[in-house]
GROMACS .gro file of C-alpha atoms in nm:
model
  438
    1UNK     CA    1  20.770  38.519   4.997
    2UNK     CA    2  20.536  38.204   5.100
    3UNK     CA    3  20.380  38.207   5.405
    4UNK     CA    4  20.363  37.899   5.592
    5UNK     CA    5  20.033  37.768   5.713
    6UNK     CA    6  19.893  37.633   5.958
    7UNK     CA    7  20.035  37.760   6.265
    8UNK     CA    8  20.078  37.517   6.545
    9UNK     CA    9  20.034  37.742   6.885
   10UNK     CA   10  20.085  37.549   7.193
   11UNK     CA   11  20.211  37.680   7.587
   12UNK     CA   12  20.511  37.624   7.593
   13UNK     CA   13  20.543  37.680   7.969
   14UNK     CA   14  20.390  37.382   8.010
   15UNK     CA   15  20.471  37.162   7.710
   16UNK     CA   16  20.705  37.001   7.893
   17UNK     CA   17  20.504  36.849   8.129
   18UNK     CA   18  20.211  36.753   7.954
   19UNK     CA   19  20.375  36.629   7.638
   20UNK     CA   20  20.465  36.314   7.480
   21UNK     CA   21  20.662  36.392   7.264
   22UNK     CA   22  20.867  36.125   7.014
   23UNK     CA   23  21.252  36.168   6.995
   24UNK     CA   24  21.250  36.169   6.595
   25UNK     CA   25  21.043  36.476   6.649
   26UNK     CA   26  21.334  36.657   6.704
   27UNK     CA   27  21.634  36.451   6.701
   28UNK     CA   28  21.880  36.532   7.032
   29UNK     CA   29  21.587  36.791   7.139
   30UNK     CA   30  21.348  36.743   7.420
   31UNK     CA   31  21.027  36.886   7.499
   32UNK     CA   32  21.183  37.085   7.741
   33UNK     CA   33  21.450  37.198   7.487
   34UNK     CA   34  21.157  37.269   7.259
   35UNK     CA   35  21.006  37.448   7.490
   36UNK     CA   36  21.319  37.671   7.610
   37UNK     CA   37  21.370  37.766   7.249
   38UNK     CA   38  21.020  37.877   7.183
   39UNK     CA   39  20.875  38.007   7.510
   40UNK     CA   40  20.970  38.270   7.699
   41UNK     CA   41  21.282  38.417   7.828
   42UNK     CA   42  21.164  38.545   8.210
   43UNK     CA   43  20.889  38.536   8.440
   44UNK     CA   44  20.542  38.763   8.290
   45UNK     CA   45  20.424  39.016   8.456
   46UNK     CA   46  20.075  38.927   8.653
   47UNK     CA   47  19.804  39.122   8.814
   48UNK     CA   48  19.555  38.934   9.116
   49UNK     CA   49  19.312  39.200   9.277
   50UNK     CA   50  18.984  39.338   9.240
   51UNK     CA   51  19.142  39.739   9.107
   52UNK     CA   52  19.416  39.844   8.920
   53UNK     CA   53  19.498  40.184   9.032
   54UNK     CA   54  19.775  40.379   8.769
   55UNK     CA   55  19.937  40.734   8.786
   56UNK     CA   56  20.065  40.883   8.470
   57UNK     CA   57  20.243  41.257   8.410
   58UNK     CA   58  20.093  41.312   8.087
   59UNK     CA   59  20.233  41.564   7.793
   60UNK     CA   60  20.149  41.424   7.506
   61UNK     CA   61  19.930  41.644   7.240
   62UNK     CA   62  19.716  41.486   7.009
   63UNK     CA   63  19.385  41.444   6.833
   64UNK     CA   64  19.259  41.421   7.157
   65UNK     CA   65  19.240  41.613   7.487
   66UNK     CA   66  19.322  41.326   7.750
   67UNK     CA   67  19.507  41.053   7.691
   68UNK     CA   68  19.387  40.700   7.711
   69UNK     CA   69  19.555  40.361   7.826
   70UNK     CA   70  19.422  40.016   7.796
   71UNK     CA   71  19.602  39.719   7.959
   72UNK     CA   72  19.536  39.376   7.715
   73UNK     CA   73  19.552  39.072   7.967
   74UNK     CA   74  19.466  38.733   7.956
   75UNK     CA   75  19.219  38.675   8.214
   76UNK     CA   76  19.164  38.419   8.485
   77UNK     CA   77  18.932  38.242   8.235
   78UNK     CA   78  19.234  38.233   7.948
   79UNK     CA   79  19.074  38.486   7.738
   80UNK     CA   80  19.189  38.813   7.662
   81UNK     CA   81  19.055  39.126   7.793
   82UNK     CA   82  19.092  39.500   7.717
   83UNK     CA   83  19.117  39.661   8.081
   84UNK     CA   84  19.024  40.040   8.002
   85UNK     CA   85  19.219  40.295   8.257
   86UNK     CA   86  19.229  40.671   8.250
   87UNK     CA   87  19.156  40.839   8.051
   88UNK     CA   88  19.445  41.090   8.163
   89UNK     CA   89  19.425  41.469   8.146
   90UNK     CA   90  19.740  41.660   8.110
   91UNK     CA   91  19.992  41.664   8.389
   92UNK     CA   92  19.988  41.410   8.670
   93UNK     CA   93  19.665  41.238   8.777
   94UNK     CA   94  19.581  40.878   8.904
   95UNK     CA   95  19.295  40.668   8.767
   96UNK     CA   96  19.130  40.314   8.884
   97UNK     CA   97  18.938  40.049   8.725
   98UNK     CA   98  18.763  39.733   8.811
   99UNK     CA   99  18.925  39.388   8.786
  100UNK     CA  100  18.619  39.180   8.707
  101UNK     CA  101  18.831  38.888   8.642
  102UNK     CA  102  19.188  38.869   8.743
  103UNK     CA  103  19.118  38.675   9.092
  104UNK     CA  104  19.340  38.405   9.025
  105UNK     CA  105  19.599  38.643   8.828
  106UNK     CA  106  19.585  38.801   8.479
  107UNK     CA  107  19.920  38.791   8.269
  108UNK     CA  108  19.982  39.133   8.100
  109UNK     CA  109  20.066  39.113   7.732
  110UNK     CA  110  20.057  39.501   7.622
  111UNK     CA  111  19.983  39.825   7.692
  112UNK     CA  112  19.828  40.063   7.461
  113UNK     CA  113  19.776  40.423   7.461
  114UNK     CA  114  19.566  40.691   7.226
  115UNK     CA  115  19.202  40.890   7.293
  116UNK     CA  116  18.926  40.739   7.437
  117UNK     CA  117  19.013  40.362   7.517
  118UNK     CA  118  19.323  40.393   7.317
  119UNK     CA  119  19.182  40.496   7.012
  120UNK     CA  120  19.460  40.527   6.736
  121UNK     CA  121  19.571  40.943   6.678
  122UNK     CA  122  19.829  41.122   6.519
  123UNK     CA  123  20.016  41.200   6.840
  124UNK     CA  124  20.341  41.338   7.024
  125UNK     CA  125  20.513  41.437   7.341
  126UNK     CA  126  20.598  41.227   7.624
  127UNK     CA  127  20.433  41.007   7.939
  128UNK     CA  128  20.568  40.878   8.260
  129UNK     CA  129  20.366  40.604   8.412
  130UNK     CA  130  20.464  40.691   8.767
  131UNK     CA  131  20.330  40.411   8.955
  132UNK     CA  132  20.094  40.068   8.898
  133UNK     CA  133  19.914  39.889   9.228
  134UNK     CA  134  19.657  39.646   9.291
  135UNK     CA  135  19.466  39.652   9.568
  136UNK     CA  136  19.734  39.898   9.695
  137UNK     CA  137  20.028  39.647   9.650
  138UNK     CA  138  20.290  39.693   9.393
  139UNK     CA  139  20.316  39.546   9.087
  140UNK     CA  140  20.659  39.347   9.002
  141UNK     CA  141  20.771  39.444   8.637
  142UNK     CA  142  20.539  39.746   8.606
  143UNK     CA  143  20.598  40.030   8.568
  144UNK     CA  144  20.971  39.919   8.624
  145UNK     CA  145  21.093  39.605   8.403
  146UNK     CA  146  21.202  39.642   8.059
  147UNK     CA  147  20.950  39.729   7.802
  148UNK     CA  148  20.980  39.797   7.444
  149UNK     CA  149  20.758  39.913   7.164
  150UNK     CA  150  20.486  39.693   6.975
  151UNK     CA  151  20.486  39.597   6.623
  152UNK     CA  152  20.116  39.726   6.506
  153UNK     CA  153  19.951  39.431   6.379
  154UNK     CA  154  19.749  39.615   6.041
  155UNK     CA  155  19.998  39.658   5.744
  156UNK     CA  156  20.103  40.058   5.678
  157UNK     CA  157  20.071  40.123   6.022
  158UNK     CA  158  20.320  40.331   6.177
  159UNK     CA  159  20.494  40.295   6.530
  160UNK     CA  160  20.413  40.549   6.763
  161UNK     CA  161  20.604  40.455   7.033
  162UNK     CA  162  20.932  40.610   6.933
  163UNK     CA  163  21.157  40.509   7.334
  164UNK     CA  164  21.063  40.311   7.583
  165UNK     CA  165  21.282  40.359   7.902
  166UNK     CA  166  21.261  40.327   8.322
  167UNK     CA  167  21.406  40.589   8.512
  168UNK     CA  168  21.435  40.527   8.897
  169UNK     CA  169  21.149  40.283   8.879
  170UNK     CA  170  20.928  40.489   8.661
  171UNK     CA  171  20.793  40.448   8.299
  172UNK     CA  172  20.883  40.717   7.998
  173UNK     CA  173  20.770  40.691   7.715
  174UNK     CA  174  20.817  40.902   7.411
  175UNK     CA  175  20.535  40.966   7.101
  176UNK     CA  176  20.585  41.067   6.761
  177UNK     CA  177  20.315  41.030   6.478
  178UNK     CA  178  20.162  41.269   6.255
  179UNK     CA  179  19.911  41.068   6.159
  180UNK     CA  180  19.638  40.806   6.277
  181UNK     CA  181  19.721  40.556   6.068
  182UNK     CA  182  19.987  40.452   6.380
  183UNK     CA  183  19.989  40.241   6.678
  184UNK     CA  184  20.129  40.352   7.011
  185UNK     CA  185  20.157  40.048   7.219
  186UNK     CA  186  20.448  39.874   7.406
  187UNK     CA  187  20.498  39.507   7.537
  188UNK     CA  188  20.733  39.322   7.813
  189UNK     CA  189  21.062  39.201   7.679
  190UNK     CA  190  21.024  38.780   7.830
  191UNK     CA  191  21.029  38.730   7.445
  192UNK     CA  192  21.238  38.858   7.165
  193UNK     CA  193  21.150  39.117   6.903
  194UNK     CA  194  21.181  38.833   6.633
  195UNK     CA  195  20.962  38.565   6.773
  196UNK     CA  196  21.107  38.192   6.789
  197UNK     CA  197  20.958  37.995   6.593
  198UNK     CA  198  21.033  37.612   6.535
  199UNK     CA  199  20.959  37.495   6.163
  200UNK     CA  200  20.858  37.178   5.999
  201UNK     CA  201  21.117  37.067   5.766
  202UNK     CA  202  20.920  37.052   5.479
  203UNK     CA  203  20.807  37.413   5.556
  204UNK     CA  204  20.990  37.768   5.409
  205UNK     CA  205  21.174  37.958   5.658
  206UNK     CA  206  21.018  38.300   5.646
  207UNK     CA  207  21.141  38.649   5.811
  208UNK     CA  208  20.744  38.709   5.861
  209UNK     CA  209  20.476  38.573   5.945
  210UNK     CA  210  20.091  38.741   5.917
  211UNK     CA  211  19.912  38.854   6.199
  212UNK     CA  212  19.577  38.819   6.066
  213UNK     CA  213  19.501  39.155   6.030
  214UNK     CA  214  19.688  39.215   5.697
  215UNK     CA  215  20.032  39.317   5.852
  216UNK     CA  216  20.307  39.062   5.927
  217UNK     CA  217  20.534  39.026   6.266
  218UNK     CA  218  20.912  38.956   6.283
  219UNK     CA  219  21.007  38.637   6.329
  220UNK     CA  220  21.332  38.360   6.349
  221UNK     CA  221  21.412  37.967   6.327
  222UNK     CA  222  21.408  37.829   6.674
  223UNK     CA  223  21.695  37.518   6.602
  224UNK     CA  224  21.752  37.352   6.339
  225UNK     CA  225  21.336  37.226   6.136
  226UNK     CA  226  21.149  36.976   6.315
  227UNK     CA  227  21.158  36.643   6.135
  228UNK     CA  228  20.751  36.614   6.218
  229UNK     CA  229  20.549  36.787   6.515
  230UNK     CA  230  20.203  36.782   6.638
  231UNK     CA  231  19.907  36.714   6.388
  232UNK     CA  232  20.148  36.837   6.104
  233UNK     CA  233  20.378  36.626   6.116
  234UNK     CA  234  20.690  36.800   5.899
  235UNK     CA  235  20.482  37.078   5.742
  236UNK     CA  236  20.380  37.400   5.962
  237UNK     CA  237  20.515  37.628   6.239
  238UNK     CA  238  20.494  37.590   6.619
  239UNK     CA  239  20.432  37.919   6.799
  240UNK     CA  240  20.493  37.999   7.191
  241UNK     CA  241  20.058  38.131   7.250
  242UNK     CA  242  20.167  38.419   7.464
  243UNK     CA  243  20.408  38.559   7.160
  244UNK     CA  244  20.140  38.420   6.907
  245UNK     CA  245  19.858  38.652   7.116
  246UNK     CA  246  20.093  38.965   7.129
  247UNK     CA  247  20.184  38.936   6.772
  248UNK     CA  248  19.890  38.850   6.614
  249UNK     CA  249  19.524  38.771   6.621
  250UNK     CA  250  19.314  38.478   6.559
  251UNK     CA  251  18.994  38.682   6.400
  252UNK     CA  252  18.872  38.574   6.116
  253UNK     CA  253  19.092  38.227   6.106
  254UNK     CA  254  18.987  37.854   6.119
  255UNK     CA  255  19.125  37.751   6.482
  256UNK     CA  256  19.099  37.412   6.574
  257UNK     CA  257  19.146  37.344   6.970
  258UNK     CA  258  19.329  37.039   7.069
  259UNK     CA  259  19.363  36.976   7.481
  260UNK     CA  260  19.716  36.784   7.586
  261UNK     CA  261  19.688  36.606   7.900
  262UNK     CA  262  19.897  36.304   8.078
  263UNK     CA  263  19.784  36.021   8.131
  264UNK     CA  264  19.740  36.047   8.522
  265UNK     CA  265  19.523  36.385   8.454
  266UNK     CA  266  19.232  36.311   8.724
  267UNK     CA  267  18.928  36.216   8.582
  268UNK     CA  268  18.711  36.420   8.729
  269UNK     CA  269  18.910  36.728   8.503
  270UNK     CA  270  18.847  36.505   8.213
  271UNK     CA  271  18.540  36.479   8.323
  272UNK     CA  272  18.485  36.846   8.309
  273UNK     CA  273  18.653  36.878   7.999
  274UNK     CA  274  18.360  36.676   7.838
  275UNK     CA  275  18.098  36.849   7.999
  276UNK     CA  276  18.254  37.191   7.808
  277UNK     CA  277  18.238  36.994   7.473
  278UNK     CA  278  18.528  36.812   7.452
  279UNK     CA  279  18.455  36.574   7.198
  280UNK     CA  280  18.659  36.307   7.026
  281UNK     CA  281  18.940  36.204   7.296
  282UNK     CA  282  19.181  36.014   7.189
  283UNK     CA  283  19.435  35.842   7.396
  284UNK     CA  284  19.865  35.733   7.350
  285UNK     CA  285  19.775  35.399   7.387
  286UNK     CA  286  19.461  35.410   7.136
  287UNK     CA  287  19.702  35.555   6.876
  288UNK     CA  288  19.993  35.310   6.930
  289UNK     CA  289  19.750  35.065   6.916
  290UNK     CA  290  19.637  35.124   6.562
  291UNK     CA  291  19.995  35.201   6.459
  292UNK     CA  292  20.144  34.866   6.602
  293UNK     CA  293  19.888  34.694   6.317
  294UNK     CA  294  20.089  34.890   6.056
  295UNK     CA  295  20.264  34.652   5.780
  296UNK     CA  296  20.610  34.857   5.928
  297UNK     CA  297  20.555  34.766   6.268
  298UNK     CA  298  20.476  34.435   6.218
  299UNK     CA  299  20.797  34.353   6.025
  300UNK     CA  300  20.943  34.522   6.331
  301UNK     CA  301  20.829  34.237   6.520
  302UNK     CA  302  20.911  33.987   6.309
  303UNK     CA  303  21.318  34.090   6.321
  304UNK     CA  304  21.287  34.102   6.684
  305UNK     CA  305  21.195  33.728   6.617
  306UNK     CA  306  21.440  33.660   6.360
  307UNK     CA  307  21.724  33.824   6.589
  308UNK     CA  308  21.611  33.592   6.891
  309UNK     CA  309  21.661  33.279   6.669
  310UNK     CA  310  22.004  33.391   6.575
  311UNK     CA  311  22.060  33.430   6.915
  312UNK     CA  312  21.970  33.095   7.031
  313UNK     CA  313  22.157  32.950   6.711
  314UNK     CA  314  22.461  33.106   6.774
  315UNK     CA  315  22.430  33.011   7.150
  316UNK     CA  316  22.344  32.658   7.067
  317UNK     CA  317  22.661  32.642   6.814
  318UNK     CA  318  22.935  32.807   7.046
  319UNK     CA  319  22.840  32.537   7.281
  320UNK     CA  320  22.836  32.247   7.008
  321UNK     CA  321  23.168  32.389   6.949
  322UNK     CA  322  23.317  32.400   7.299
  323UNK     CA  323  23.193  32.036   7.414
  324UNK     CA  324  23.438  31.908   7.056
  325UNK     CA  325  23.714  32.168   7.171
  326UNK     CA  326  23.696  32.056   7.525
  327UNK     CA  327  23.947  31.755   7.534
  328UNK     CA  328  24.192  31.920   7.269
  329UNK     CA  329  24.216  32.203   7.531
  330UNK     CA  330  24.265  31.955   7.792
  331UNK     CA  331  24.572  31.825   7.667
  332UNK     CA  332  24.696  32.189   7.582
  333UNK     CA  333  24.645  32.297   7.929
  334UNK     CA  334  24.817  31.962   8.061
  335UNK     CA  335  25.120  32.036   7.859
  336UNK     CA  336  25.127  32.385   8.003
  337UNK     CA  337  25.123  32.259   8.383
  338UNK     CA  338  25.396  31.990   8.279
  339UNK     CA  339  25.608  32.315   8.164
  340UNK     CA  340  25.520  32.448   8.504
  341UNK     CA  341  25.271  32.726   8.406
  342UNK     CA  342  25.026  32.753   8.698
  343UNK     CA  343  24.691  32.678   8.746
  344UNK     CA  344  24.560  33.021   8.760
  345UNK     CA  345  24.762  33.157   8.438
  346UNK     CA  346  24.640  32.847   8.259
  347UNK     CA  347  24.277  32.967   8.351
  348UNK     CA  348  24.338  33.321   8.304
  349UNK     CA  349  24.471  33.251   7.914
  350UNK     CA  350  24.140  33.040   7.830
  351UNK     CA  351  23.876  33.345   7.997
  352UNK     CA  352  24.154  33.601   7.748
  353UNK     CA  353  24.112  33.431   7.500
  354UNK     CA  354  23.749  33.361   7.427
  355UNK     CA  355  23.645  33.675   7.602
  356UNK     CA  356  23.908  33.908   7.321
  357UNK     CA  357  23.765  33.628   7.029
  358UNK     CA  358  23.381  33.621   7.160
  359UNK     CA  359  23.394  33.973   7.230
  360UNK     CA  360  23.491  34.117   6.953
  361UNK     CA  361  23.250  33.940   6.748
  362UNK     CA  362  22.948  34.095   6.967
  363UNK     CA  363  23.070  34.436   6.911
  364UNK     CA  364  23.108  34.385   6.574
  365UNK     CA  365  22.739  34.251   6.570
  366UNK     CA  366  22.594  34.586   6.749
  367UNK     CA  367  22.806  34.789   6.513
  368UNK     CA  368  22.631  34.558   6.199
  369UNK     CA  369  22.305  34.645   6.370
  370UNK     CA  370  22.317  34.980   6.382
  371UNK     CA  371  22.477  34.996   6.030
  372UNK     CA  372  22.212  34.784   5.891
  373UNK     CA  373  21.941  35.027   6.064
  374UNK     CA  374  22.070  35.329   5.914
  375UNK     CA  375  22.085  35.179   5.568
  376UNK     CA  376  21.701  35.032   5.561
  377UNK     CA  377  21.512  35.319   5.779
  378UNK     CA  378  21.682  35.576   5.504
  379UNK     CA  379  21.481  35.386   5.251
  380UNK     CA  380  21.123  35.335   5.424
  381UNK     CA  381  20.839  35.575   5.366
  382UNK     CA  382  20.534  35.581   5.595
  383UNK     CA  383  20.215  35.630   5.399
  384UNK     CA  384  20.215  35.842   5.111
  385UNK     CA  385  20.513  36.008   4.974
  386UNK     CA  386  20.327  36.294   4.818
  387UNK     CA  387  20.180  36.426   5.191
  388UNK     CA  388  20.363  36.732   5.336
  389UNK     CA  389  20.126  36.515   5.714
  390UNK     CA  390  20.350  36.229   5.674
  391UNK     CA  391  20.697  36.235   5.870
  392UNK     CA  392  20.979  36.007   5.728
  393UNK     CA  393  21.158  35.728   5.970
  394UNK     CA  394  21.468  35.925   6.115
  395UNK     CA  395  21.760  35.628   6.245
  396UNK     CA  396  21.782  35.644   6.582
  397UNK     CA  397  22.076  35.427   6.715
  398UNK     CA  398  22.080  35.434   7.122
  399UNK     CA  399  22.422  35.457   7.229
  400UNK     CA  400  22.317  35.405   7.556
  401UNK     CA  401  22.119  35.103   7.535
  402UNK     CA  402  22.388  34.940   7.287
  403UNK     CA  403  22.633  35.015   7.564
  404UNK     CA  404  22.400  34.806   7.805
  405UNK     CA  405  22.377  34.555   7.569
  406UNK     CA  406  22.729  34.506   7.472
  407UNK     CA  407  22.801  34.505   7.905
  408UNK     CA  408  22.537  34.256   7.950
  409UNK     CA  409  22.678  34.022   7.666
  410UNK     CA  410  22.988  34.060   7.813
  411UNK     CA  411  22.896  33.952   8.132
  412UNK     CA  412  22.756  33.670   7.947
  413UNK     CA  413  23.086  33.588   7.782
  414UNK     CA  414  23.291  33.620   8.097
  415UNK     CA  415  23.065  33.385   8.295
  416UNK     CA  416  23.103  33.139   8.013
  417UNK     CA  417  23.467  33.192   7.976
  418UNK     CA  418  23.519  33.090   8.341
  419UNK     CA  419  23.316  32.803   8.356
  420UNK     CA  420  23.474  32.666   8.000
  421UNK     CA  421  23.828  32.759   8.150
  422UNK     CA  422  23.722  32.615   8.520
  423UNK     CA  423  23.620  32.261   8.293
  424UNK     CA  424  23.951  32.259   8.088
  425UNK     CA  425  24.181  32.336   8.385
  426UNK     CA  426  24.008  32.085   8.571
  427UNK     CA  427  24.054  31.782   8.312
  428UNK     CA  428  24.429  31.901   8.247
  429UNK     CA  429  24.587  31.623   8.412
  430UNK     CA  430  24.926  31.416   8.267
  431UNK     CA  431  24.771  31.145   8.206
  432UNK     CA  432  24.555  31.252   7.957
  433UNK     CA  433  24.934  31.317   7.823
  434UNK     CA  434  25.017  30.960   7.852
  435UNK     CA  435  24.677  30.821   7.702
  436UNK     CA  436  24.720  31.047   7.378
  437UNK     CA  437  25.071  30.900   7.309
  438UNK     CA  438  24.947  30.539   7.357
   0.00000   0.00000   0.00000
């Protein structure tokens, strides 16, 4: 099974907010449809203090005497950090540790458990974390919350971990391995067990995906493939980090760090971002800028130009035509009144009649349009066809904005209309009768 690569991890949590993101991207998907489909599914679970205090009723029996725990976090500083409690002797005791780091808040990501700082041992029995505080204050999601085991990230690893359940707000956990080549760990449920992941279209649809340690995590389609996405265009996979982090590790891999930021980011954070080695910044407008030179764009132009000259044309025409129609409708609209029609029916007719003739012409010009887009942008190909980086041109016909045009051209027509029928009614007069028998 191919394994695609590279992996595109991004925060989703805040994707939304910082992203520009193109609508052929993901046709009739947002960013913050993106977003909902790859990030995840609640609230994490955070700890702010200076301690982490944590009872546990340990009986499990193992290559080791006393059980250890450590809590993997991501820090204040965004890295993550192994926070090393217990270890536990059998029965119930209660152990603290330092929080160096976790002023601001650390987000927990899993819990692990073994011998001395969690090392991996054949293992079995059963723990209860009884209770979790910082600083004396409760912790919201732990040791209550739901919980399940973690995938071990090295290949022909077992799961230790064999239940994971809360029992009037406390923790139990059951172990079963008979041998160290296992992993006893266990992770919040905010994501699934199969993590979402949205693929390129050009890019295999694995079940797997490798962790980077030589064993391979769950994973499934988030929506339908991405016609193009970030740096990849339609090739790759975009990752939610926290489920990326939990999953799987970045050792050994070639990680290049991009930094998404509005527009209106102050620039004194920009400013700080370059004096941590941000190098290279490159802006919307700098990129549109070079793109707008591209032989595609400028054709773009040029039909914009084209279409206005049609325009003016078929304005300049439809009033060549009404100033010759004018005094044949003149007469028309005098024999009416002889017949008695009134005034306001005779007026009424004319505004019908071009609106229903004008009208229908316009809509069948936006409906050309659109028809006409979807047959050339099938057929264009941006740079070179043989580049999994190079996204196609998707057809992207705005309802919306050919609503607003067709309303605006109709307001056009109907002001037109009424002045046209306003100049025929007006002229309708019985002599003009008389003159034309003469």
């Amino acid at each position: 099974e191919s394994i695609p690569l590279p992996r595109i991890v991004v925060d989703a949590t805040r994707l939304a907010r910082v992203a520009s993101w193109p609508s052929q991207w993901t046709p009739g998907r947002s960013a913050a449809d993106i977003a909902k489909e790859i990030g995840p599914r609640g609230p994490p679970i955070m700890i702010r203090g200076s301690s982490l205090t944590m009872t546990v009723d340990n009986h499990v029996r193992g290559d080791f005497a006393q059980l250890g725990m450590v809590v993997t976090v991501l820090d204040d500083n965004g890295d993550l950090r192994d926070l090393a409690v217990g270890p536990f002797p059998q029965g119930l005791s209660t152990r603290t540790t330092t929080l160096a780091t976790c002023r601001t808040g650390c987000q927990v990501e899993t819990i692990s458990f073994g011998g001395p700082t969690a090392l991996v041992e054949a293992m079995h029995g059963t723990a209860t974390i009884e209770s979790a505080t910082v600083d004396g204050r409760a912790i919201h999601g732990l040791p209550g919350g739901s919980w399940r085991p973690q995938a071990p990230q090295i290949g022909h690893s077992q799961t230790a971990v064999k239940d994971v359940e809360v029992r009037q707000g406390h923790l139990d956990l059951t172990f079963r391995s008979h041998t160290s080549q296992s992993y006893a760990g266990i992770t919040p449920t905010d994501f699934p067990s199969a993590i979402p992941v949205l693929f390129g279209r050009l890019t295999d649809e694995p079940r797997q995906l490798p962790t980077g340690a030589s064993g391979l995590f769950r994973v499934s389609p988030a929506g339908d493939p991405a016609e193009s996405m970030p740096f990849r265009g339609p090739s790759g996979t975009l990752i939610d980090f926290t489920a990326f982090v939990r999953a799987a590790s970045q050792t050994n891999s070639d990680t290049l760090v991009y930094i998404w930021a509005r527009a209106d980011t102050p620039q004194h954070i920009l400013g700080e971002l370059t004096d941590h080695g941000l190098s290279n910044p490159t802006s919307e407008v700098a990129t549109k800028h070079v793109l707008d030179q591209d032989a595609f764009a400028l054709a773009l132009r040029l039909y914009v130009v084209v279409t206005a000259l049609v325009i003016l044309l078929a304005v300049a025409g439809l009033g060549a035509n009404l100033a010759v129609q004018l005094p044949a409708r003149r007469r028309d609209a005098a024999s009416l009144r002889v017949v008695g029609v009134r005034r306001r029916s005779v007026m009424i007719g004319v505004v019908a009649e071009f609106v229903v003739v004008l009208g229908a012409a316009a809509v069948a010009g936006v409906a050309a349009g659109g028809v006409a887009q979807y047959v050339v942008v099938r057929t264009v190909t941006l740079g070179f066809v043989d580049s999994s980086l190079v996204p196609r041109v998707v057809p992207s016909f705005d309802l919306g904005s050919a609503v607003t045009l067709s309303a605006v051209v109709l307001v056009g027509l109907v002001v037109a209309a009424s002045g046209f029928a306003f100049l025929t009614v007006r002229g309708a007069r019985t002599s003009s009768l008389r003159e034309n028998a003469r």
